PDB file of C-alpha atoms in Angstrom:
ATOM      1  CA  UNK A   1     -37.029  -1.470 -58.111  1.00 74.00           C
ATOM      2  CA  UNK A   2     -33.136  -1.491 -57.780  1.00 85.00           C
ATOM      3  CA  UNK A   3     -31.099   1.291 -56.216  1.00 93.00           C
ATOM      4  CA  UNK A   4     -29.860   3.810 -58.938  1.00 95.00           C
ATOM      5  CA  UNK A   5     -26.242   3.683 -57.404  1.00 96.00           C
ATOM      6  CA  UNK A   6     -23.779   0.902 -58.130  1.00 94.00           C
ATOM      7  CA  UNK A   7     -22.099   1.544 -54.882  1.00 96.00           C
ATOM      8  CA  UNK A   8     -23.475   3.114 -51.519  1.00 98.00           C
ATOM      9  CA  UNK A   9     -26.619   4.995 -51.974  1.00 98.00           C
ATOM     10  CA  UNK A  10     -26.162   8.348 -50.198  1.00 98.00           C
ATOM     11  CA  UNK A  11     -29.759   8.818 -49.684  1.00 98.00           C
ATOM     12  CA  UNK A  12     -29.989   5.861 -47.343  1.00 98.00           C
ATOM     13  CA  UNK A  13     -27.817   7.887 -44.802  1.00 97.00           C
ATOM     14  CA  UNK A  14     -30.806  10.311 -44.153  1.00 96.00           C
ATOM     15  CA  UNK A  15     -31.193  10.391 -40.310  1.00 92.00           C
ATOM     16  CA  UNK A  16     -35.097   9.479 -40.750  1.00 94.00           C
ATOM     17  CA  UNK A  17     -34.029   6.220 -42.768  1.00 96.00           C
ATOM     18  CA  UNK A  18     -30.696   5.027 -41.227  1.00 95.00           C
ATOM     19  CA  UNK A  19     -32.158   3.518 -37.965  1.00 93.00           C
ATOM     20  CA  UNK A  20     -34.242   1.177 -40.240  1.00 95.00           C
ATOM     21  CA  UNK A  21     -31.355   0.525 -42.550  1.00 97.00           C
ATOM     22  CA  UNK A  22     -29.044  -0.339 -39.711  1.00 97.00           C
ATOM     23  CA  UNK A  23     -31.504  -2.849 -38.308  1.00 96.00           C
ATOM     24  CA  UNK A  24     -32.219  -4.342 -41.575  1.00 97.00           C
ATOM     25  CA  UNK A  25     -28.485  -4.520 -42.461  1.00 98.00           C
ATOM     26  CA  UNK A  26     -27.586  -6.324 -39.216  1.00 98.00           C
ATOM     27  CA  UNK A  27     -30.258  -8.913 -39.889  1.00 98.00           C
ATOM     28  CA  UNK A  28     -29.261  -9.293 -43.469  1.00 98.00           C
ATOM     29  CA  UNK A  29     -25.612  -9.990 -42.578  1.00 98.00           C
ATOM     30  CA  UNK A  30     -26.563 -12.486 -39.917  1.00 98.00           C
ATOM     31  CA  UNK A  31     -28.938 -14.357 -42.192  1.00 98.00           C
ATOM     32  CA  UNK A  32     -26.440 -14.389 -45.137  1.00 98.00           C
ATOM     33  CA  UNK A  33     -23.617 -15.715 -42.728  1.00 98.00           C
ATOM     34  CA  UNK A  34     -25.649 -18.273 -40.810  1.00 98.00           C
ATOM     35  CA  UNK A  35     -25.838 -21.032 -43.522  1.00 98.00           C
ATOM     36  CA  UNK A  36     -22.128 -20.487 -44.489  1.00 97.00           C
ATOM     37  CA  UNK A  37     -20.969 -21.115 -41.013  1.00 97.00           C
ATOM     38  CA  UNK A  38     -23.012 -24.080 -39.926  1.00 96.00           C
ATOM     39  CA  UNK A  39     -22.603 -26.349 -38.110  1.00 96.00           C
ATOM     40  CA  UNK A  40     -19.556 -25.210 -36.290  1.00 97.00           C
ATOM     41  CA  UNK A  41     -20.683 -21.629 -35.617  1.00 98.00           C
ATOM     42  CA  UNK A  42     -23.741 -19.609 -34.903  1.00 98.00           C
ATOM     43  CA  UNK A  43     -24.376 -15.849 -35.702  1.00 98.00           C
ATOM     44  CA  UNK A  44     -25.986 -13.937 -32.879  1.00 97.00           C
ATOM     45  CA  UNK A  45     -27.639 -10.580 -32.820  1.00 97.00           C
ATOM     46  CA  UNK A  46     -26.562  -8.768 -29.669  1.00 95.00           C
ATOM     47  CA  UNK A  47     -27.720  -5.377 -28.210  1.00 91.00           C
ATOM     48  CA  UNK A  48     -25.518  -2.777 -26.473  1.00 84.00           C
ATOM     49  CA  UNK A  49     -27.725  -0.676 -24.124  1.00 82.00           C
ATOM     50  CA  UNK A  50     -26.691   2.586 -22.750  1.00 75.00           C
ATOM     51  CA  UNK A  51     -28.513   5.753 -21.287  1.00 73.00           C
ATOM     52  CA  UNK A  52     -28.037   9.137 -22.702  1.00 67.00           C
ATOM     53  CA  UNK A  53     -28.960  12.494 -20.942  1.00 64.00           C
ATOM     54  CA  UNK A  54     -28.382  16.159 -21.126  1.00 53.00           C
ATOM     55  CA  UNK A  55     -28.714  18.205 -24.310  1.00 45.00           C
ATOM     56  CA  UNK A  56     -28.499  15.067 -26.510  1.00 47.00           C
ATOM     57  CA  UNK A  57     -31.258  13.312 -24.801  1.00 45.00           C
ATOM     58  CA  UNK A  58     -33.232  16.538 -24.945  1.00 39.00           C
ATOM     59  CA  UNK A  59     -33.130  16.605 -28.643  1.00 38.00           C
ATOM     60  CA  UNK A  60     -33.784  12.806 -29.235  1.00 37.00           C
ATOM     61  CA  UNK A  61     -37.174  12.175 -30.956  1.00 37.00           C
ATOM     62  CA  UNK A  62     -37.759  16.115 -31.553  1.00 35.00           C
ATOM     63  CA  UNK A  63     -37.236  16.513 -35.290  1.00 36.00           C
ATOM     64  CA  UNK A  64     -39.177  19.813 -35.528  1.00 36.00           C
ATOM     65  CA  UNK A  65     -36.665  22.505 -36.491  1.00 35.00           C
ATOM     66  CA  UNK A  66     -38.672  25.222 -34.999  1.00 31.00           C
ATOM     67  CA  UNK A  67     -38.740  23.251 -31.539  1.00 33.00           C
ATOM     68  CA  UNK A  68     -34.922  22.830 -31.649  1.00 34.00           C
ATOM     69  CA  UNK A  69     -34.362  26.420 -32.475  1.00 33.00           C
ATOM     70  CA  UNK A  70     -36.342  27.432 -29.465  1.00 34.00           C
ATOM     71  CA  UNK A  71     -34.196  25.397 -27.042  1.00 33.00           C
ATOM     72  CA  UNK A  72     -31.229  27.598 -27.942  1.00 36.00           C
ATOM     73  CA  UNK A  73     -33.106  30.981 -28.052  1.00 39.00           C
ATOM     74  CA  UNK A  74     -30.987  33.947 -26.907  1.00 40.00           C
ATOM     75  CA  UNK A  75     -31.481  34.590 -23.084  1.00 43.00           C
ATOM     76  CA  UNK A  76     -33.431  37.686 -22.017  1.00 43.00           C
ATOM     77  CA  UNK A  77     -31.404  40.707 -21.159  1.00 44.00           C
ATOM     78  CA  UNK A  78     -33.765  41.094 -18.041  1.00 47.00           C
ATOM     79  CA  UNK A  79     -32.762  39.635 -14.799  1.00 46.00           C
ATOM     80  CA  UNK A  80     -34.291  36.264 -13.652  1.00 49.00           C
ATOM     81  CA  UNK A  81     -35.931  38.023 -10.732  1.00 47.00           C
ATOM     82  CA  UNK A  82     -37.567  40.644 -13.134  1.00 50.00           C
ATOM     83  CA  UNK A  83     -38.797  37.927 -15.390  1.00 51.00           C
ATOM     84  CA  UNK A  84     -40.262  35.782 -12.700  1.00 52.00           C
ATOM     85  CA  UNK A  85     -42.198  38.879 -11.270  1.00 55.00           C
ATOM     86  CA  UNK A  86     -43.536  40.389 -14.541  1.00 62.00           C
ATOM     87  CA  UNK A  87     -44.291  37.538 -16.723  1.00 76.00           C
ATOM     88  CA  UNK A  88     -46.523  34.557 -16.972  1.00 87.00           C
ATOM     89  CA  UNK A  89     -45.019  30.862 -16.775  1.00 91.00           C
ATOM     90  CA  UNK A  90     -43.561  29.695 -20.162  1.00 89.00           C
ATOM     91  CA  UNK A  91     -43.123  26.201 -21.454  1.00 88.00           C
ATOM     92  CA  UNK A  92     -39.549  24.762 -21.201  1.00 84.00           C
ATOM     93  CA  UNK A  93     -38.007  21.401 -21.942  1.00 78.00           C
ATOM     94  CA  UNK A  94     -36.004  19.401 -19.363  1.00 78.00           C
ATOM     95  CA  UNK A  95     -33.443  16.849 -20.272  1.00 72.00           C
ATOM     96  CA  UNK A  96     -34.715  13.355 -19.654  1.00 74.00           C
ATOM     97  CA  UNK A  97     -32.534  10.209 -19.585  1.00 74.00           C
ATOM     98  CA  UNK A  98     -33.290   7.990 -22.528  1.00 73.00           C
ATOM     99  CA  UNK A  99     -32.292   4.256 -23.045  1.00 78.00           C
ATOM    100  CA  UNK A 100     -30.777   3.604 -26.478  1.00 78.00           C
ATOM    101  CA  UNK A 101     -29.925   0.187 -27.988  1.00 84.00           C
ATOM    102  CA  UNK A 102     -27.562  -0.677 -30.754  1.00 88.00           C
ATOM    103  CA  UNK A 103     -27.342  -4.068 -32.449  1.00 94.00           C
ATOM    104  CA  UNK A 104     -24.213  -5.868 -33.468  1.00 96.00           C
ATOM    105  CA  UNK A 105     -23.253  -9.380 -34.456  1.00 98.00           C
ATOM    106  CA  UNK A 106     -21.268 -12.129 -32.644  1.00 98.00           C
ATOM    107  CA  UNK A 107     -19.952 -15.296 -34.386  1.00 98.00           C
ATOM    108  CA  UNK A 108     -19.895 -17.998 -31.639  1.00 98.00           C
ATOM    109  CA  UNK A 109     -18.408 -21.363 -31.532  1.00 97.00           C
ATOM    110  CA  UNK A 110     -21.179 -23.824 -31.099  1.00 97.00           C
ATOM    111  CA  UNK A 111     -19.282 -26.402 -29.010  1.00 95.00           C
ATOM    112  CA  UNK A 112     -17.384 -23.736 -26.531  1.00 95.00           C
ATOM    113  CA  UNK A 113     -19.830 -20.859 -26.977  1.00 94.00           C
ATOM    114  CA  UNK A 114     -16.623 -18.653 -27.369  1.00 97.00           C
ATOM    115  CA  UNK A 115     -17.149 -15.363 -29.215  1.00 97.00           C
ATOM    116  CA  UNK A 116     -14.833 -15.828 -32.324  1.00 98.00           C
ATOM    117  CA  UNK A 117     -15.746 -12.712 -34.334  1.00 98.00           C
ATOM    118  CA  UNK A 118     -17.588  -9.478 -33.858  1.00 98.00           C
ATOM    119  CA  UNK A 119     -19.204  -7.438 -36.507  1.00 98.00           C
ATOM    120  CA  UNK A 120     -20.249  -3.823 -35.982  1.00 98.00           C
ATOM    121  CA  UNK A 121     -22.232  -1.536 -38.367  1.00 98.00           C
ATOM    122  CA  UNK A 122     -21.645   1.944 -37.079  1.00 96.00           C
ATOM    123  CA  UNK A 123     -24.520   4.348 -35.994  1.00 93.00           C
ATOM    124  CA  UNK A 124     -24.525   8.125 -35.950  1.00 91.00           C
ATOM    125  CA  UNK A 125     -24.204   8.028 -32.124  1.00 88.00           C
ATOM    126  CA  UNK A 126     -20.821   6.053 -32.544  1.00 92.00           C
ATOM    127  CA  UNK A 127     -19.582   8.870 -34.625  1.00 92.00           C
ATOM    128  CA  UNK A 128     -20.670  11.889 -32.625  1.00 87.00           C
ATOM    129  CA  UNK A 129     -19.035  13.304 -29.480  1.00 84.00           C
ATOM    130  CA  UNK A 130     -20.990  11.823 -26.442  1.00 83.00           C
ATOM    131  CA  UNK A 131     -21.743   8.781 -24.385  1.00 82.00           C
ATOM    132  CA  UNK A 132     -22.512   6.605 -27.394  1.00 83.00           C
ATOM    133  CA  UNK A 133     -19.090   7.124 -28.999  1.00 88.00           C
ATOM    134  CA  UNK A 134     -17.347   6.913 -25.708  1.00 89.00           C
ATOM    135  CA  UNK A 135     -19.122   3.427 -24.825  1.00 88.00           C
ATOM    136  CA  UNK A 136     -18.388   2.179 -28.517  1.00 92.00           C
ATOM    137  CA  UNK A 137     -14.612   3.289 -28.346  1.00 94.00           C
ATOM    138  CA  UNK A 138     -14.327   1.544 -24.897  1.00 93.00           C
ATOM    139  CA  UNK A 139     -15.728  -1.661 -26.260  1.00 93.00           C
ATOM    140  CA  UNK A 140     -13.590  -1.359 -29.445  1.00 95.00           C
ATOM    141  CA  UNK A 141     -10.496  -1.081 -27.568  1.00 96.00           C
ATOM    142  CA  UNK A 142     -11.341  -4.039 -25.322  1.00 95.00           C
ATOM    143  CA  UNK A 143     -12.051  -6.179 -28.502  1.00 96.00           C
ATOM    144  CA  UNK A 144      -8.734  -5.055 -30.161  1.00 96.00           C
ATOM    145  CA  UNK A 145      -6.857  -6.147 -26.915  1.00 96.00           C
ATOM    146  CA  UNK A 146      -8.410  -9.591 -26.975  1.00 97.00           C
ATOM    147  CA  UNK A 147      -8.255 -12.736 -29.164  1.00 96.00           C
ATOM    148  CA  UNK A 148     -11.527 -11.997 -30.918  1.00 98.00           C
ATOM    149  CA  UNK A 149     -11.401 -10.952 -34.544  1.00 98.00           C
ATOM    150  CA  UNK A 150     -13.246  -7.663 -35.495  1.00 98.00           C
ATOM    151  CA  UNK A 151     -15.104  -6.273 -38.304  1.00 98.00           C
ATOM    152  CA  UNK A 152     -16.217  -2.600 -38.425  1.00 98.00           C
ATOM    153  CA  UNK A 153     -18.516  -1.266 -41.190  1.00 98.00           C
ATOM    154  CA  UNK A 154     -18.828   2.416 -41.640  1.00 98.00           C
ATOM    155  CA  UNK A 155     -21.448   3.573 -44.318  1.00 98.00           C
ATOM    156  CA  UNK A 156     -21.953   6.990 -42.788  1.00 97.00           C
ATOM    157  CA  UNK A 157     -20.222  10.028 -44.240  1.00 96.00           C
ATOM    158  CA  UNK A 158     -21.026  12.400 -41.384  1.00 93.00           C
ATOM    159  CA  UNK A 159     -19.321  12.301 -38.016  1.00 92.00           C
ATOM    160  CA  UNK A 160     -15.784  11.451 -36.757  1.00 92.00           C
ATOM    161  CA  UNK A 161     -14.169   8.346 -38.240  1.00 92.00           C
ATOM    162  CA  UNK A 162     -12.811   5.642 -35.840  1.00 92.00           C
ATOM    163  CA  UNK A 163      -9.022   5.874 -34.899  1.00 89.00           C
ATOM    164  CA  UNK A 164      -6.591   4.157 -37.097  1.00 92.00           C
ATOM    165  CA  UNK A 165      -2.933   4.804 -38.147  1.00 91.00           C
ATOM    166  CA  UNK A 166      -1.491   4.376 -41.608  1.00 89.00           C
ATOM    167  CA  UNK A 167      -0.774   5.717 -44.982  1.00 85.00           C
ATOM    168  CA  UNK A 168      -4.262   5.988 -46.341  1.00 88.00           C
ATOM    169  CA  UNK A 169      -6.360   8.777 -47.835  1.00 86.00           C
ATOM    170  CA  UNK A 170      -9.800   9.957 -46.806  1.00 90.00           C
ATOM    171  CA  UNK A 171     -12.771   8.249 -48.128  1.00 96.00           C
ATOM    172  CA  UNK A 172     -16.553   8.424 -47.768  1.00 97.00           C
ATOM    173  CA  UNK A 173     -16.931   5.034 -46.379  1.00 97.00           C
ATOM    174  CA  UNK A 174     -14.773   2.350 -44.712  1.00 97.00           C
ATOM    175  CA  UNK A 175     -14.695  -1.312 -43.770  1.00 98.00           C
ATOM    176  CA  UNK A 176     -12.087  -2.583 -41.360  1.00 98.00           C
ATOM    177  CA  UNK A 177     -11.235  -6.169 -41.024  1.00 98.00           C
ATOM    178  CA  UNK A 178      -9.027  -6.909 -37.989  1.00 98.00           C
ATOM    179  CA  UNK A 179      -7.897 -10.636 -37.514  1.00 97.00           C
ATOM    180  CA  UNK A 180      -6.633 -10.932 -34.003  1.00 97.00           C
ATOM    181  CA  UNK A 181      -3.394 -12.777 -34.995  1.00 96.00           C
ATOM    182  CA  UNK A 182      -2.169  -9.768 -37.176  1.00 96.00           C
ATOM    183  CA  UNK A 183      -2.894  -6.930 -34.752  1.00 95.00           C
ATOM    184  CA  UNK A 184      -2.092  -4.128 -34.643  1.00 95.00           C
ATOM    185  CA  UNK A 185      -2.218  -4.487 -38.424  1.00 96.00           C
ATOM    186  CA  UNK A 186      -5.693  -4.566 -40.130  1.00 97.00           C
ATOM    187  CA  UNK A 187      -7.087  -4.343 -43.616  1.00 97.00           C
ATOM    188  CA  UNK A 188      -8.924  -1.228 -44.523  1.00 97.00           C
ATOM    189  CA  UNK A 189     -11.445  -1.162 -47.412  1.00 97.00           C
ATOM    190  CA  UNK A 190     -11.757   2.543 -48.090  1.00 96.00           C
ATOM    191  CA  UNK A 191     -14.245   3.507 -50.870  1.00 97.00           C
ATOM    192  CA  UNK A 192     -16.150   6.467 -52.090  1.00 97.00           C
ATOM    193  CA  UNK A 193     -19.515   7.222 -53.419  1.00 96.00           C
ATOM    194  CA  UNK A 194     -18.544   6.621 -57.029  1.00 97.00           C
ATOM    195  CA  UNK A 195     -16.964   3.250 -56.251  1.00 96.00           C
ATOM    196  CA  UNK A 196     -18.534  -0.258 -55.925  1.00 96.00           C
ATOM    197  CA  UNK A 197     -18.678  -1.591 -52.379  1.00 97.00           C
ATOM    198  CA  UNK A 198     -15.819  -4.091 -52.158  1.00 97.00           C
ATOM    199  CA  UNK A 199     -16.489  -7.651 -50.782  1.00 97.00           C
ATOM    200  CA  UNK A 200     -14.543  -8.520 -47.679  1.00 98.00           C
ATOM    201  CA  UNK A 201     -13.701 -11.725 -45.862  1.00 98.00           C
ATOM    202  CA  UNK A 202     -14.955 -12.576 -42.203  1.00 98.00           C
ATOM    203  CA  UNK A 203     -11.999 -13.993 -40.251  1.00 98.00           C
ATOM    204  CA  UNK A 204     -12.525 -17.176 -38.342  1.00 97.00           C
ATOM    205  CA  UNK A 205     -10.004 -19.601 -36.748  1.00 95.00           C
ATOM    206  CA  UNK A 206      -6.599 -20.264 -38.347  1.00 90.00           C
ATOM    207  CA  UNK A 207      -6.618 -22.226 -41.598  1.00 90.00           C
ATOM    208  CA  UNK A 208     -10.564 -22.078 -41.774  1.00 95.00           C
ATOM    209  CA  UNK A 209     -12.174 -20.772 -44.996  1.00 94.00           C
ATOM    210  CA  UNK A 210     -13.253 -17.224 -44.449  1.00 97.00           C
ATOM    211  CA  UNK A 211     -16.749 -16.387 -45.772  1.00 97.00           C
ATOM    212  CA  UNK A 212     -17.141 -13.155 -47.867  1.00 97.00           C
ATOM    213  CA  UNK A 213     -19.701 -10.493 -47.329  1.00 98.00           C
ATOM    214  CA  UNK A 214     -21.230  -8.987 -50.549  1.00 98.00           C
ATOM    215  CA  UNK A 215     -22.545  -5.811 -48.840  1.00 97.00           C
ATOM    216  CA  UNK A 216     -23.892  -4.260 -51.956  1.00 97.00           C
ATOM    217  CA  UNK A 217     -26.105  -7.333 -52.647  1.00 97.00           C
ATOM    218  CA  UNK A 218     -27.389  -7.154 -49.222  1.00 98.00           C
ATOM    219  CA  UNK A 219     -28.117  -3.473 -49.530  1.00 98.00           C
ATOM    220  CA  UNK A 220     -29.963  -3.791 -52.763  1.00 97.00           C
ATOM    221  CA  UNK A 221     -32.122  -6.607 -51.062  1.00 97.00           C
ATOM    222  CA  UNK A 222     -33.002  -4.052 -48.242  1.00 97.00           C
ATOM    223  CA  UNK A 223     -33.574  -1.335 -50.770  1.00 97.00           C
ATOM    224  CA  UNK A 224     -36.196  -3.484 -52.539  1.00 96.00           C
ATOM    225  CA  UNK A 225     -37.806  -5.239 -49.493  1.00 96.00           C
ATOM    226  CA  UNK A 226     -38.126  -1.912 -47.671  1.00 96.00           C
ATOM    227  CA  UNK A 227     -39.625  -0.054 -50.707  1.00 96.00           C
ATOM    228  CA  UNK A 228     -37.075   2.678 -50.306  1.00 97.00           C
ATOM    229  CA  UNK A 229     -37.591   3.733 -53.940  1.00 95.00           C
ATOM    230  CA  UNK A 230     -41.092   5.063 -52.645  1.00 96.00           C
ATOM    231  CA  UNK A 231     -39.640   6.687 -49.597  1.00 96.00           C
ATOM    232  CA  UNK A 232     -36.815   8.596 -51.118  1.00 97.00           C
ATOM    233  CA  UNK A 233     -37.327  11.816 -53.116  1.00 96.00           C
ATOM    234  CA  UNK A 234     -34.641  11.888 -55.747  1.00 97.00           C
ATOM    235  CA  UNK A 235     -35.538  15.373 -56.889  1.00 96.00           C
ATOM    236  CA  UNK A 236     -33.771  16.645 -53.860  1.00 96.00           C
ATOM    237  CA  UNK A 237     -30.131  16.585 -52.651  1.00 96.00           C
ATOM    238  CA  UNK A 238     -29.296  13.810 -50.165  1.00 97.00           C
ATOM    239  CA  UNK A 239     -28.774  14.497 -46.431  1.00 95.00           C
ATOM    240  CA  UNK A 240     -25.955  14.768 -45.298  1.00 95.00           C
ATOM    241  CA  UNK A 241     -24.941  17.132 -47.914  1.00 96.00           C
ATOM    242  CA  UNK A 242     -22.539  16.272 -50.692  1.00 97.00           C
ATOM    243  CA  UNK A 243     -19.624  18.376 -52.068  1.00 97.00           C
ATOM    244  CA  UNK A 244     -20.057  20.177 -55.360  1.00 97.00           C
ATOM    245  CA  UNK A 245     -18.311  17.481 -57.383  1.00 97.00           C
ATOM    246  CA  UNK A 246     -19.995  14.585 -55.815  1.00 97.00           C
ATOM    247  CA  UNK A 247     -23.438  16.217 -56.065  1.00 97.00           C
ATOM    248  CA  UNK A 248     -22.683  16.734 -59.847  1.00 97.00           C
ATOM    249  CA  UNK A 249     -21.803  12.969 -60.116  1.00 97.00           C
ATOM    250  CA  UNK A 250     -25.163  12.074 -58.317  1.00 97.00           C
ATOM    251  CA  UNK A 251     -27.127  14.481 -60.567  1.00 97.00           C
ATOM    252  CA  UNK A 252     -25.593  12.711 -63.684  1.00 96.00           C
ATOM    253  CA  UNK A 253     -26.290   9.327 -62.317  1.00 96.00           C
ATOM    254  CA  UNK A 254     -29.911  10.067 -61.501  1.00 97.00           C
ATOM    255  CA  UNK A 255     -30.428  11.698 -64.816  1.00 96.00           C
ATOM    256  CA  UNK A 256     -29.107   8.498 -66.506  1.00 94.00           C
ATOM    257  CA  UNK A 257     -31.683   6.515 -64.523  1.00 92.00           C
ATOM    258  CA  UNK A 258     -34.375   9.077 -65.422  1.00 93.00           C
ATOM    259  CA  UNK A 259     -34.964   9.939 -61.835  1.00 93.00           C
ATOM    260  CA  UNK A 260     -34.013  13.637 -62.468  1.00 86.00           C
TER     261      UNK A 260
END
């Protein structure tokens, strides 16, 4: 069953679904590009690994709202000494370090093994304050200061967008294509929920044809292969929440598709 939206499906941004979408999308882009780039280039799926700790790590993998609320319960008005002497031990949670991995793509020259282009699909950790964003921003700056081309795909409305300067308006979603030879200038493809997802080129070496990525087609394949029509409850609003005008548009679209 096809996705009911002609652009990005906001229901795919749900935290319980996005990790799977991210994994499938990285693989789909690699599989789409590989035959177009043979025999000069290969497309490799790489992983960035980092450790999180503190409050962020404490909440990783704890979706129960009641559990999360208890972590921030108001402190007792009694002193610690009084509590220790008059009550039984209570259960608490301690922050444990957790190893997280994020996949991205490298287009490499077969002969020299040089990384020509890097393609990133942003995750929630990249857009939230914390070690995930810090490490991503550090890597992003390193790439932008190199001779490697860069493509950044942001299909998440929630969180803080990546830094860029220019005369552009806000949009729900962003795709940035940064050929190394034009920096600091880059091409921004900004689009909203109501818009079709634009195709965009993948920069390679000078004077070489640039393959285009049809992101909408890949997302539709993922939607079908992952049976997301069976996993999404379209009778409820999407998470993250939408503005009232955007939600009205979603309601109308779902009614047209007989899903409301």
